Structure formats: C-alpha cells, structure tokens
PDB file of C-alpha atoms in Angstrom:
ATOM      1  CA  MET A 291       9.007 -19.060   4.380  1.00 40.00           C
ATOM      2  CA  ALA A 292      10.456 -18.268   7.997  1.00 44.00           C
ATOM      3  CA  ALA A 293       8.192 -19.317  10.832  1.00 46.00           C
ATOM      4  CA  SER A 294       8.246 -15.960  11.921  1.00 60.00           C
ATOM      5  CA  TYR A 295       6.308 -14.809   9.275  1.00 62.00           C
ATOM      6  CA  TRP A 296       3.535 -17.468  10.076  1.00 59.00           C
ATOM      7  CA  ASP A 297       3.792 -16.877  13.633  1.00 62.00           C
ATOM      8  CA  SER A 298       3.415 -13.110  13.779  1.00 57.00           C
ATOM      9  CA  HIS A 299       1.835 -11.797  10.450  1.00 56.00           C
ATOM     10  CA  CYS A 300      -0.034 -14.201   8.504  1.00 56.00           C
ATOM     11  CA  SER A 301      -2.773 -14.778  10.995  1.00 55.00           C
ATOM     12  CA  ARG A 302      -3.201 -11.308  11.913  1.00 68.00           C
ATOM     13  CA  ASN A 303      -2.734  -9.314   8.729  1.00 77.00           C
ATOM     14  CA  LEU A 304      -3.791 -10.973   5.718  1.00 85.00           C
ATOM     15  CA  VAL A 305      -7.413 -10.378   5.063  1.00 84.00           C
ATOM     16  CA  SER A 306     -10.126 -12.067   2.733  1.00 87.00           C
ATOM     17  CA  LYS A 307     -11.422 -10.448  -0.393  1.00 89.00           C
ATOM     18  CA  GLU A 308     -14.900 -10.438   1.610  1.00 88.00           C
ATOM     19  CA  GLN A 309     -13.252  -8.147   4.134  1.00 88.00           C
ATOM     20  CA  LEU A 310     -12.055  -5.674   1.218  1.00 88.00           C
ATOM     21  CA  GLU A 311     -15.345  -5.530  -0.364  1.00 89.00           C
ATOM     22  CA  ASN A 312     -16.752  -4.700   3.125  1.00 88.00           C
ATOM     23  CA  SER A 313     -14.361  -1.847   3.632  1.00 92.00           C
ATOM     24  CA  HIS A 314     -14.913   1.970   2.979  1.00 94.00           C
ATOM     25  CA  ALA A 315     -18.824   1.324   3.556  1.00 92.00           C
ATOM     26  CA  GLU A 316     -19.387   4.974   4.765  1.00 93.00           C
ATOM     27  CA  ASP A 317     -17.423   6.442   1.677  1.00 94.00           C
ATOM     28  CA  ARG A 318     -19.523   4.463  -0.684  1.00 93.00           C
ATOM     29  CA  LEU A 319     -22.699   5.604   1.112  1.00 92.00           C
ATOM     30  CA  LEU A 320     -21.589   9.217   0.358  1.00 92.00           C
ATOM     31  CA  GLY A 321     -20.947   8.644  -3.157  1.00 90.00           C
ATOM     32  CA  LEU A 322     -17.608   7.170  -3.836  1.00 93.00           C
ATOM     33  CA  THR A 323     -17.757   3.974  -6.122  1.00 92.00           C
ATOM     34  CA  ARG A 324     -15.430   0.848  -5.359  1.00 90.00           C
ATOM     35  CA  GLU A 325     -13.434   1.920  -8.733  1.00 87.00           C
ATOM     36  CA  HIS A 326     -13.033   5.660  -7.098  1.00 91.00           C
ATOM     37  CA  ILE A 327     -11.850   3.880  -4.009  1.00 92.00           C
ATOM     38  CA  GLN A 328      -9.101   1.572  -5.965  1.00 88.00           C
ATOM     39  CA  GLN A 329      -8.136   4.560  -7.849  1.00 88.00           C
ATOM     40  CA  LEU A 330      -7.605   6.624  -4.356  1.00 92.00           C
ATOM     41  CA  ASN A 331      -5.561   3.883  -2.907  1.00 92.00           C
ATOM     42  CA  ALA A 332      -3.465   3.654  -5.974  1.00 89.00           C
ATOM     43  CA  PHE A 333      -3.193   7.541  -6.025  1.00 91.00           C
ATOM     44  CA  PHE A 334      -1.937   7.576  -2.168  1.00 94.00           C
ATOM     45  CA  CYS A 335       0.242   4.467  -2.578  1.00 93.00           C
ATOM     46  CA  THR A 336       2.017   6.333  -5.552  1.00 92.00           C
ATOM     47  CA  SER A 337       2.235   9.388  -3.501  1.00 94.00           C
ATOM     48  CA  ILE A 338       4.020   7.443  -0.863  1.00 96.00           C
ATOM     49  CA  ALA A 339       6.727   6.155  -3.333  1.00 95.00           C
ATOM     50  CA  GLU A 340       7.182   9.605  -4.897  1.00 94.00           C
ATOM     51  CA  LEU A 341       7.669  11.459  -1.299  1.00 95.00           C
ATOM     52  CA  ALA A 342      10.034   8.502  -0.357  1.00 96.00           C
ATOM     53  CA  LYS A 343      12.014   8.917  -3.586  1.00 95.00           C
ATOM     54  CA  GLN A 344      12.365  12.513  -2.766  1.00 93.00           C
ATOM     55  CA  LEU A 345      13.556  11.703   0.600  1.00 95.00           C
ATOM     56  CA  LYS A 346      16.170   9.131  -0.504  1.00 94.00           C
ATOM     57  CA  LEU A 347      14.352   6.318   1.338  1.00 95.00           C
ATOM     58  CA  ARG A 348      14.782   2.802   0.445  1.00 94.00           C
ATOM     59  CA  GLN A 349      12.175   1.061  -1.510  1.00 92.00           C
ATOM     60  CA  ARG A 350      11.245  -1.178   1.672  1.00 93.00           C
ATOM     61  CA  VAL A 351      10.341   1.806   3.678  1.00 96.00           C
ATOM     62  CA  ALA A 352       7.884   3.017   0.856  1.00 96.00           C
ATOM     63  CA  ALA A 353       6.429  -0.544   0.578  1.00 95.00           C
ATOM     64  CA  THR A 354       6.029  -0.851   4.475  1.00 95.00           C
ATOM     65  CA  ALA A 355       4.271   2.567   4.383  1.00 97.00           C
ATOM     66  CA  MET A 356       1.969   1.453   1.608  1.00 96.00           C
ATOM     67  CA  VAL A 357       0.754  -1.516   3.787  1.00 95.00           C
ATOM     68  CA  TYR A 358       0.090   0.805   6.830  1.00 96.00           C
ATOM     69  CA  PHE A 359      -1.863   2.984   4.579  1.00 97.00           C
ATOM     70  CA  ARG A 360      -3.900   0.161   3.242  1.00 95.00           C
ATOM     71  CA  ARG A 361      -4.203  -1.743   6.408  1.00 93.00           C
ATOM     72  CA  THR A 362      -5.327   1.529   8.170  1.00 94.00           C
ATOM     73  CA  TYR A 363      -8.235   1.826   5.628  1.00 94.00           C
ATOM     74  CA  LEU A 364      -9.480  -1.598   6.302  1.00 92.00           C
ATOM     75  CA  CYS A 365     -11.021  -0.180   9.518  1.00 89.00           C
ATOM     76  CA  ASN A 366     -11.375   3.453   8.606  1.00 93.00           C
ATOM     77  CA  ASN A 367     -13.059   5.628   5.901  1.00 94.00           C
ATOM     78  CA  TYR A 368     -11.640   8.553   3.941  1.00 93.00           C
ATOM     79  CA  CYS A 369     -14.638  10.571   5.216  1.00 92.00           C
ATOM     80  CA  ARG A 370     -13.369  10.013   8.738  1.00 90.00           C
ATOM     81  CA  MET A 371      -9.798  10.319   8.032  1.00 92.00           C
ATOM     82  CA  ASP A 372      -8.068  12.592   5.493  1.00 93.00           C
ATOM     83  CA  PRO A 373      -5.934  10.376   3.298  1.00 94.00           C
ATOM     84  CA  ARG A 374      -3.654  13.469   2.612  1.00 94.00           C
ATOM     85  CA  LEU A 375      -2.656  13.341   6.017  1.00 96.00           C
ATOM     86  CA  VAL A 376      -2.663   9.593   6.471  1.00 97.00           C
ATOM     87  CA  TYR A 377      -0.234   8.689   3.857  1.00 96.00           C
ATOM     88  CA  VAL A 378       2.477  11.245   5.061  1.00 97.00           C
ATOM     89  CA  ALA A 379       2.015   9.713   8.820  1.00 97.00           C
ATOM     90  CA  SER A 380       2.181   6.279   7.236  1.00 98.00           C
ATOM     91  CA  LEU A 381       5.681   7.080   5.738  1.00 98.00           C
ATOM     92  CA  TYR A 382       6.768   8.642   8.938  1.00 97.00           C
ATOM     93  CA  LEU A 383       5.747   5.589  10.846  1.00 97.00           C
ATOM     94  CA  ALA A 384       7.302   3.116   8.112  1.00 97.00           C
ATOM     95  CA  CYS A 385      10.738   5.235   8.498  1.00 96.00           C
ATOM     96  CA  LYS A 386      10.902   4.330  12.245  1.00 95.00           C
ATOM     97  CA  ALA A 387      10.056   0.759  11.875  1.00 94.00           C
ATOM     98  CA  GLU A 388      12.539   0.047   8.988  1.00 93.00           C
ATOM     99  CA  GLU A 389      15.125   1.880  10.917  1.00 92.00           C
ATOM    100  CA  SER A 390      15.352   4.881   8.363  1.00 93.00           C
ATOM    101  CA  LEU A 391      14.627   7.651  10.779  1.00 88.00           C
ATOM    102  CA  VAL A 392      13.618  11.000   9.156  1.00 91.00           C
ATOM    103  CA  GLN A 393      12.972  13.952  11.555  1.00 94.00           C
ATOM    104  CA  ALA A 394       9.489  15.195  11.516  1.00 94.00           C
ATOM    105  CA  LYS A 395      10.046  18.693  10.599  1.00 94.00           C
ATOM    106  CA  HIS A 396      12.216  17.336   7.634  1.00 93.00           C
ATOM    107  CA  LEU A 397       9.277  15.093   6.368  1.00 95.00           C
ATOM    108  CA  VAL A 398       6.831  17.900   6.748  1.00 94.00           C
ATOM    109  CA  GLY A 399       9.031  20.241   4.849  1.00 93.00           C
ATOM    110  CA  HIS A 400       9.343  17.920   2.016  1.00 93.00           C
ATOM    111  CA  ALA A 401       5.541  17.116   2.137  1.00 93.00           C
ATOM    112  CA  LYS A 402       4.952  20.814   1.872  1.00 91.00           C
ATOM    113  CA  SER A 403       7.102  21.310  -1.215  1.00 86.00           C
ATOM    114  CA  TYR A 404       6.125  18.040  -2.973  1.00 85.00           C
ATOM    115  CA  ARG A 405       2.451  18.864  -2.983  1.00 80.00           C
ATOM    116  CA  LYS A 406       1.654  22.188  -0.784  1.00 80.00           C
ATOM    117  CA  TRP A 407       0.840  19.970   2.046  1.00 85.00           C
ATOM    118  CA  PRO A 408      -1.429  21.818   4.410  1.00 85.00           C
ATOM    119  CA  TYR A 409      -0.715  19.973   7.863  1.00 92.00           C
ATOM    120  CA  ASP A 410       2.022  20.609  10.326  1.00 92.00           C
ATOM    121  CA  VAL A 411       4.270  19.049  12.629  1.00 96.00           C
ATOM    122  CA  LYS A 412       1.827  18.538  15.547  1.00 95.00           C
ATOM    123  CA  ASP A 413      -0.861  17.103  13.003  1.00 95.00           C
ATOM    124  CA  LEU A 414       1.705  14.691  11.693  1.00 96.00           C
ATOM    125  CA  LEU A 415       2.656  13.499  15.226  1.00 96.00           C
ATOM    126  CA  ASP A 416      -0.898  13.220  16.200  1.00 96.00           C
ATOM    127  CA  MET A 417      -1.825  11.072  13.335  1.00 96.00           C
ATOM    128  CA  GLU A 418       1.188   8.702  14.091  1.00 96.00           C
ATOM    129  CA  MET A 419      -0.566   8.009  17.354  1.00 95.00           C
ATOM    130  CA  VAL A 420      -4.030   7.293  15.574  1.00 95.00           C
ATOM    131  CA  LEU A 421      -2.115   4.811  13.221  1.00 96.00           C
ATOM    132  CA  LEU A 422      -0.447   3.179  15.966  1.00 94.00           C
ATOM    133  CA  GLU A 423      -3.861   2.346  17.635  1.00 94.00           C
ATOM    134  CA  ASP A 424      -5.501   1.066  14.536  1.00 92.00           C
ATOM    135  CA  LEU A 425      -2.510  -0.962  13.540  1.00 91.00           C
ATOM    136  CA  ASP A 426      -2.785  -2.354  17.020  1.00 87.00           C
ATOM    137  CA  PHE A 427       1.016  -1.590  17.282  1.00 89.00           C
ATOM    138  CA  ASN A 428       1.798  -4.378  15.113  1.00 85.00           C
ATOM    139  CA  LEU A 429       4.398  -2.663  12.892  1.00 89.00           C
ATOM    140  CA  ILE A 430       5.949  -5.858  11.452  1.00 88.00           C
ATOM    141  CA  VAL A 431       5.595  -6.092   7.600  1.00 89.00           C
ATOM    142  CA  PHE A 432       7.171  -9.021   5.875  1.00 88.00           C
ATOM    143  CA  SER A 433       7.736  -7.859   2.376  1.00 88.00           C
ATOM    144  CA  PRO A 434       8.251  -9.943  -0.821  1.00 94.00           C
ATOM    145  CA  TYR A 435      11.654  -8.641  -1.865  1.00 92.00           C
ATOM    146  CA  ARG A 436      13.990 -11.400  -0.205  1.00 92.00           C
ATOM    147  CA  ASP A 437      11.558 -13.978  -1.657  1.00 95.00           C
ATOM    148  CA  LEU A 438      11.922 -12.613  -5.343  1.00 96.00           C
ATOM    149  CA  VAL A 439      15.634 -12.494  -5.094  1.00 96.00           C
ATOM    150  CA  THR A 440      15.587 -16.249  -4.283  1.00 95.00           C
ATOM    151  CA  TYR A 441      13.273 -17.195  -7.071  1.00 96.00           C
ATOM    152  CA  LEU A 442      15.183 -15.385  -9.733  1.00 96.00           C
ATOM    153  CA  ALA A 443      18.329 -17.107  -8.724  1.00 95.00           C
ATOM    154  CA  ASP A 444      16.647 -20.550  -8.759  1.00 94.00           C
ATOM    155  CA  SER A 445      14.568 -19.977 -11.948  1.00 92.00           C
ATOM    156  CA  GLY A 446      17.790 -18.892 -13.814  1.00 92.00           C
ATOM    157  CA  VAL A 447      15.627 -16.025 -15.813  1.00 89.00           C
ATOM    158  CA  GLU A 448      17.773 -13.656 -17.677  1.00 93.00           C
ATOM    159  CA  THR A 449      17.886  -9.870 -16.800  1.00 93.00           C
ATOM    160  CA  PRO A 450      14.981  -8.370 -18.846  1.00 94.00           C
ATOM    161  CA  CYS A 451      12.585 -10.969 -17.145  1.00 96.00           C
ATOM    162  CA  ALA A 452      14.132 -10.275 -13.685  1.00 96.00           C
ATOM    163  CA  GLN A 453      13.721  -6.379 -14.331  1.00 96.00           C
ATOM    164  CA  ARG A 454      10.017  -6.797 -15.228  1.00 97.00           C
ATOM    165  CA  ALA A 455       9.693  -8.950 -11.967  1.00 97.00           C
ATOM    166  CA  TRP A 456      10.911  -6.039  -9.913  1.00 97.00           C
ATOM    167  CA  GLY A 457       8.957  -3.489 -11.597  1.00 95.00           C
ATOM    168  CA  ALA A 458       5.766  -5.687 -11.043  1.00 96.00           C
ATOM    169  CA  LEU A 459       6.656  -6.136  -7.567  1.00 96.00           C
ATOM    170  CA  ASN A 460       7.010  -2.608  -6.782  1.00 93.00           C
ATOM    171  CA  ASP A 461       3.542  -1.866  -8.606  1.00 92.00           C
ATOM    172  CA  SER A 462       1.935  -4.674  -6.710  1.00 94.00           C
ATOM    173  CA  TYR A 463       1.614  -2.560  -3.726  1.00 91.00           C
ATOM    174  CA  ARG A 464      -0.946  -0.287  -5.592  1.00 87.00           C
ATOM    175  CA  SER A 465      -3.087  -3.469  -5.548  1.00 90.00           C
ATOM    176  CA  ASP A 466      -4.552  -5.775  -2.980  1.00 92.00           C
ATOM    177  CA  VAL A 467      -2.311  -8.575  -3.223  1.00 94.00           C
ATOM    178  CA  ASN A 468      -0.167  -7.679  -0.350  1.00 94.00           C
ATOM    179  CA  LEU A 469      -3.031  -7.555   1.953  1.00 93.00           C
ATOM    180  CA  LEU A 470      -4.337 -10.933   0.523  1.00 94.00           C
ATOM    181  CA  TYR A 471      -1.487 -13.403   0.030  1.00 94.00           C
ATOM    182  CA  PRO A 472       1.900 -14.282   1.735  1.00 93.00           C
ATOM    183  CA  PRO A 473       4.957 -12.475   0.584  1.00 93.00           C
ATOM    184  CA  HIS A 474       6.384 -15.626  -1.043  1.00 94.00           C
ATOM    185  CA  VAL A 475       3.138 -15.997  -3.308  1.00 96.00           C
ATOM    186  CA  VAL A 476       3.273 -12.446  -4.331  1.00 97.00           C
ATOM    187  CA  ALA A 477       6.756 -12.714  -5.407  1.00 97.00           C
ATOM    188  CA  LEU A 478       6.080 -15.800  -7.352  1.00 97.00           C
ATOM    189  CA  GLY A 479       3.365 -14.117  -8.769  1.00 97.00           C
ATOM    190  CA  CYS A 480       5.155 -11.279  -9.941  1.00 98.00           C
ATOM    191  CA  LEU A 481       7.857 -13.452 -11.605  1.00 98.00           C
ATOM    192  CA  CYS A 482       5.018 -15.331 -13.372  1.00 97.00           C
ATOM    193  CA  LEU A 483       3.611 -12.311 -14.897  1.00 97.00           C
ATOM    194  CA  ALA A 484       6.919 -11.099 -15.833  1.00 97.00           C
ATOM    195  CA  ALA A 485       7.767 -14.508 -17.289  1.00 96.00           C
ATOM    196  CA  GLY A 486       4.476 -14.477 -19.369  1.00 93.00           C
ATOM    197  CA  SER A 487       5.142 -11.038 -20.934  1.00 91.00           C
ATOM    198  CA  CYS A 488       8.517 -11.982 -21.781  1.00 93.00           C
ATOM    199  CA  GLY A 489       7.728 -15.378 -23.363  1.00 92.00           C
ATOM    200  CA  VAL A 490       9.616 -17.490 -20.845  1.00 92.00           C
ATOM    201  CA  ASP A 491       8.115 -20.869 -19.722  1.00 92.00           C
ATOM    202  CA  LEU A 492       8.587 -21.613 -16.233  1.00 94.00           C
ATOM    203  CA  SER A 493       5.934 -24.465 -16.055  1.00 92.00           C
ATOM    204  CA  ALA A 494       8.737 -27.117 -15.362  1.00 92.00           C
ATOM    205  CA  TRP A 495      10.282 -25.167 -12.738  1.00 93.00           C
ATOM    206  CA  LEU A 496       7.076 -24.199 -11.063  1.00 93.00           C
ATOM    207  CA  GLY A 497       6.023 -28.092 -10.818  1.00 90.00           C
ATOM    208  CA  LYS A 498       9.065 -28.495  -8.321  1.00 91.00           C
ATOM    209  CA  LEU A 499       7.881 -25.915  -5.984  1.00 92.00           C
ATOM    210  CA  ASN A 500       5.869 -26.556  -2.922  1.00 88.00           C
ATOM    211  CA  VAL A 501       3.565 -23.592  -3.405  1.00 89.00           C
ATOM    212  CA  ASP A 502      -0.103 -23.112  -3.868  1.00 91.00           C
ATOM    213  CA  LEU A 503      -0.371 -22.471  -7.657  1.00 94.00           C
ATOM    214  CA  GLY A 504      -3.893 -21.401  -7.377  1.00 94.00           C
ATOM    215  CA  GLN A 505      -2.893 -18.611  -5.473  1.00 95.00           C
ATOM    216  CA  VAL A 506      -0.148 -17.660  -7.584  1.00 96.00           C
ATOM    217  CA  ALA A 507      -2.420 -17.409 -10.310  1.00 96.00           C
ATOM    218  CA  ALA A 508      -4.853 -15.154  -8.476  1.00 96.00           C
ATOM    219  CA  VAL A 509      -1.834 -12.844  -7.849  1.00 97.00           C
ATOM    220  CA  VAL A 510      -1.172 -12.814 -11.509  1.00 97.00           C
ATOM    221  CA  THR A 511      -5.008 -12.200 -12.333  1.00 95.00           C
ATOM    222  CA  ASP A 512      -5.334  -9.308  -9.663  1.00 93.00           C
ATOM    223  CA  LEU A 513      -2.061  -7.416 -10.927  1.00 94.00           C
ATOM    224  CA  THR A 514      -3.248  -7.852 -14.611  1.00 93.00           C
ATOM    225  CA  ALA A 515      -6.239  -6.158 -13.409  1.00 89.00           C
ATOM    226  CA  MET A 516      -4.552  -3.425 -11.820  1.00 85.00           C
ATOM    227  CA  TYR A 517      -2.399  -2.537 -14.960  1.00 87.00           C
ATOM    228  CA  ALA A 518      -5.711  -2.537 -17.018  1.00 82.00           C
ATOM    229  CA  GLN A 519      -7.375  -0.042 -14.572  1.00 73.00           C
ATOM    230  CA  GLN A 520      -4.464   2.359 -14.581  1.00 64.00           C
ATOM    231  CA  VAL A 521      -5.359   3.476 -17.760  1.00 51.00           C
ATOM    232  CA  ALA A 522      -7.323   6.259 -15.989  1.00 63.00           C
ATOM    233  CA  VAL A 523      -4.919   7.419 -13.515  1.00 73.00           C
ATOM    234  CA  LEU A 524      -6.348  10.111 -11.155  1.00 84.00           C
ATOM    235  CA  THR A 525      -4.882  13.561 -11.332  1.00 88.00           C
ATOM    236  CA  LEU A 526      -4.275  15.753  -8.275  1.00 89.00           C
ATOM    237  CA  GLU A 527      -7.421  17.729  -9.090  1.00 90.00           C
ATOM    238  CA  GLU A 528      -9.600  14.770  -9.582  1.00 91.00           C
ATOM    239  CA  CYS A 529      -8.393  13.263  -6.083  1.00 91.00           C
ATOM    240  CA  ASN A 530      -9.035  16.296  -4.130  1.00 89.00           C
ATOM    241  CA  ARG A 531     -12.506  16.523  -6.140  1.00 90.00           C
ATOM    242  CA  LEU A 532     -13.332  12.946  -4.691  1.00 92.00           C
ATOM    243  CA  ILE A 533     -11.984  13.404  -1.170  1.00 90.00           C
ATOM    244  CA  GLU A 534     -13.847  16.818  -0.765  1.00 87.00           C
ATOM    245  CA  LEU A 535     -16.874  14.632  -1.765  1.00 86.00           C
ATOM    246  CA  VAL A 536     -16.601  12.650   1.452  1.00 86.00           C
ATOM    247  CA  GLY A 537     -14.709  14.885   3.743  1.00 78.00           C
ATOM    248  CA  THR A 538     -17.517  16.567   5.252  1.00 64.00           C
ATOM    249  CA  ARG A 539     -17.027  14.580   8.471  1.00 60.00           C
ATOM    250  CA  TRP A 540     -13.577  15.340   9.150  1.00 61.00           C
ATOM    251  CA  ASP A 541     -14.348  18.499  11.585  1.00 49.00           C
ATOM    252  CA  SER A 542     -17.019  16.206  13.590  1.00 39.00           C
ATOM    253  CA  SER A 543     -16.085  14.791  17.080  1.00 34.00           C
ATOM    254  CA  ALA A 544     -16.279  10.965  17.326  1.00 36.00           C
ATOM    255  CA  ALA A 545     -15.081   8.309  19.594  1.00 34.00           C
ATOM    256  CA  GLY A 546     -12.480   5.771  18.358  1.00 40.00           C
ATOM    257  CA  SER A 547      -8.937   6.037  17.345  1.00 42.00           C
ATOM    258  CA  GLY A 548     -10.097   6.062  13.500  1.00 42.00           C
ATOM    259  CA  GLU A 549     -12.614   9.015  14.162  1.00 43.00           C
ATOM    260  CA  ARG A 550     -10.481  11.659  15.510  1.00 43.00           C
ATOM    261  CA  ARG A 551     -11.118  15.305  14.624  1.00 38.00           C
ATOM    262  CA  HIS A 552      -8.861  16.639  11.826  1.00 43.00           C
ATOM    263  CA  GLN A 553      -9.439  20.030  10.114  1.00 39.00           C
ATOM    264  CA  ARG A 554     -10.871  20.350   6.828  1.00 37.00           C
ATOM    265  CA  VAL A 555      -8.229  21.647   4.151  1.00 39.00           C
ATOM    266  CA  ASN A 556      -7.951  21.793   0.664  1.00 39.00           C
ATOM    267  CA  VAL A 557      -4.582  20.528  -1.256  1.00 38.00           C
ATOM    268  CA  VAL A 558      -4.049  22.461  -4.413  1.00 32.00           C
TER     269      VAL A 558
END
C-alpha cells in the first residue's frame, strides 16, 4: 500500500468493532434493533448506488458516498438526522471529492424522480455543510479497486472468478468491512470469497503475500454474513416505517453539527 494511505487515512478513519457496536445508541433506545440498523445501512447504500447509476456516475463515486454515509452515522443517529436526506447529500459531496461534478439542482431533480424525494436544493446544501463538519473535512477515501486489479493479475484467476470478486467488492460497501479493514485487505477478502465459491485454491499464492491472513479471513466471514442477512431486504415502505419510528426528534433544536433541525417528512 502507498504510504499516503497509512499517513492520511488508516489511523483516522478505520474503526473497531466495539465502536460500531456502540453507534446508534439513541436509535436503539427508541426501538430499532441492531438488525434494523444493519438493514437500513444496506438500504441506503443500495439507494446511493442506484441513484449514482441513474446519474451515470462512476462506481468509485458511489463507493466514496457510501463511506461518507456510514462514517457520518458513526457519530450520529437516525433520530437526529434523516438518512433520506443524508444519503443524497453524501452522493453530492462524493461527486465533488471524486471530481465528477453534478449540479445540486440536477441531483435534486433525479432524487425526486427516483423516489419522490421531498427535500429541495437548500436542504441539500445545508446538509452538505453538516456532513463536512461531521467528517472533519477529511474527504479522502482510499478504495480497494486498484488493489483488486493488482491481485487479479497476480493470482491469474480466470474471468468467472474475477467477475465474482468485482461483484463482492461492490457489495462490500453494504457491510462494515470498509470501515474496519485497510483497502488491500478488503480487496483480498473479496477475491478469496470469489475463489471459494468458484472452487479455486489460492492457498499457495496467498502464502507468498505479506498480508494479515487473519484479517482477510475476517473480511470473508463478514461478507458471508452480509449475504446471508440480505434474504430479508427492506422494502421502501418498511424503511419509511422504521425511520418514522425514531424520527420524532428531527424537528427539535439541538447543538452540534450532527443534531441540526430538519423538517419531518414522509417519503412515498
């Protein structure tokens, strides 16, 4: 890995599983279970990917937006910030960070047509400022895509296995692995998961790498668990019901960038 990753990202943005377990404390007090929170995280990350595809944005832009969304809710709760506004603002901010600029009014127009989005340009721009503060203005996200390209070439796996690895990497943003592990470990975990499903033995090749294989195995385990949990994917109606369960505090005034006042609305 390049030194720039370790200098500017690793120590600041990777979190522990304990930190993840302690997030959304207020939401859980208001009735959301950990399973609900995992499902909502996956739902909004999928929404980011779908909206980015509608806008014909690169996958890397969507991936960066998903990381912003997940990092924002490490220190915030759904009951304080409506995720239906945050996911669009995360994509808007990622467009700027990844130099794929989209006008705010253009994004709002697509968001409204995509899911009858009830906010306006001012709401989007206000939330952009909130996200910048909550992310501590640290917008650099190192993605695993370049590492996966390197590993695919070096391992010599055939096309079907490579395609599965790419699919696993795109899906990984709906899990916690990109918050927990360095990009090269995530990329290698996705390749190992794909190899296992294709019956490809990479053990000899893996033995030559200077990588923490325990972390790689943990990525495989987490991704396998994610796929098992996606049997019950949230519908839009179920998402709205869960968000409205905890959304009673959006119209209250509170100090702090993560507790700004937002109008309570329904998405249909």
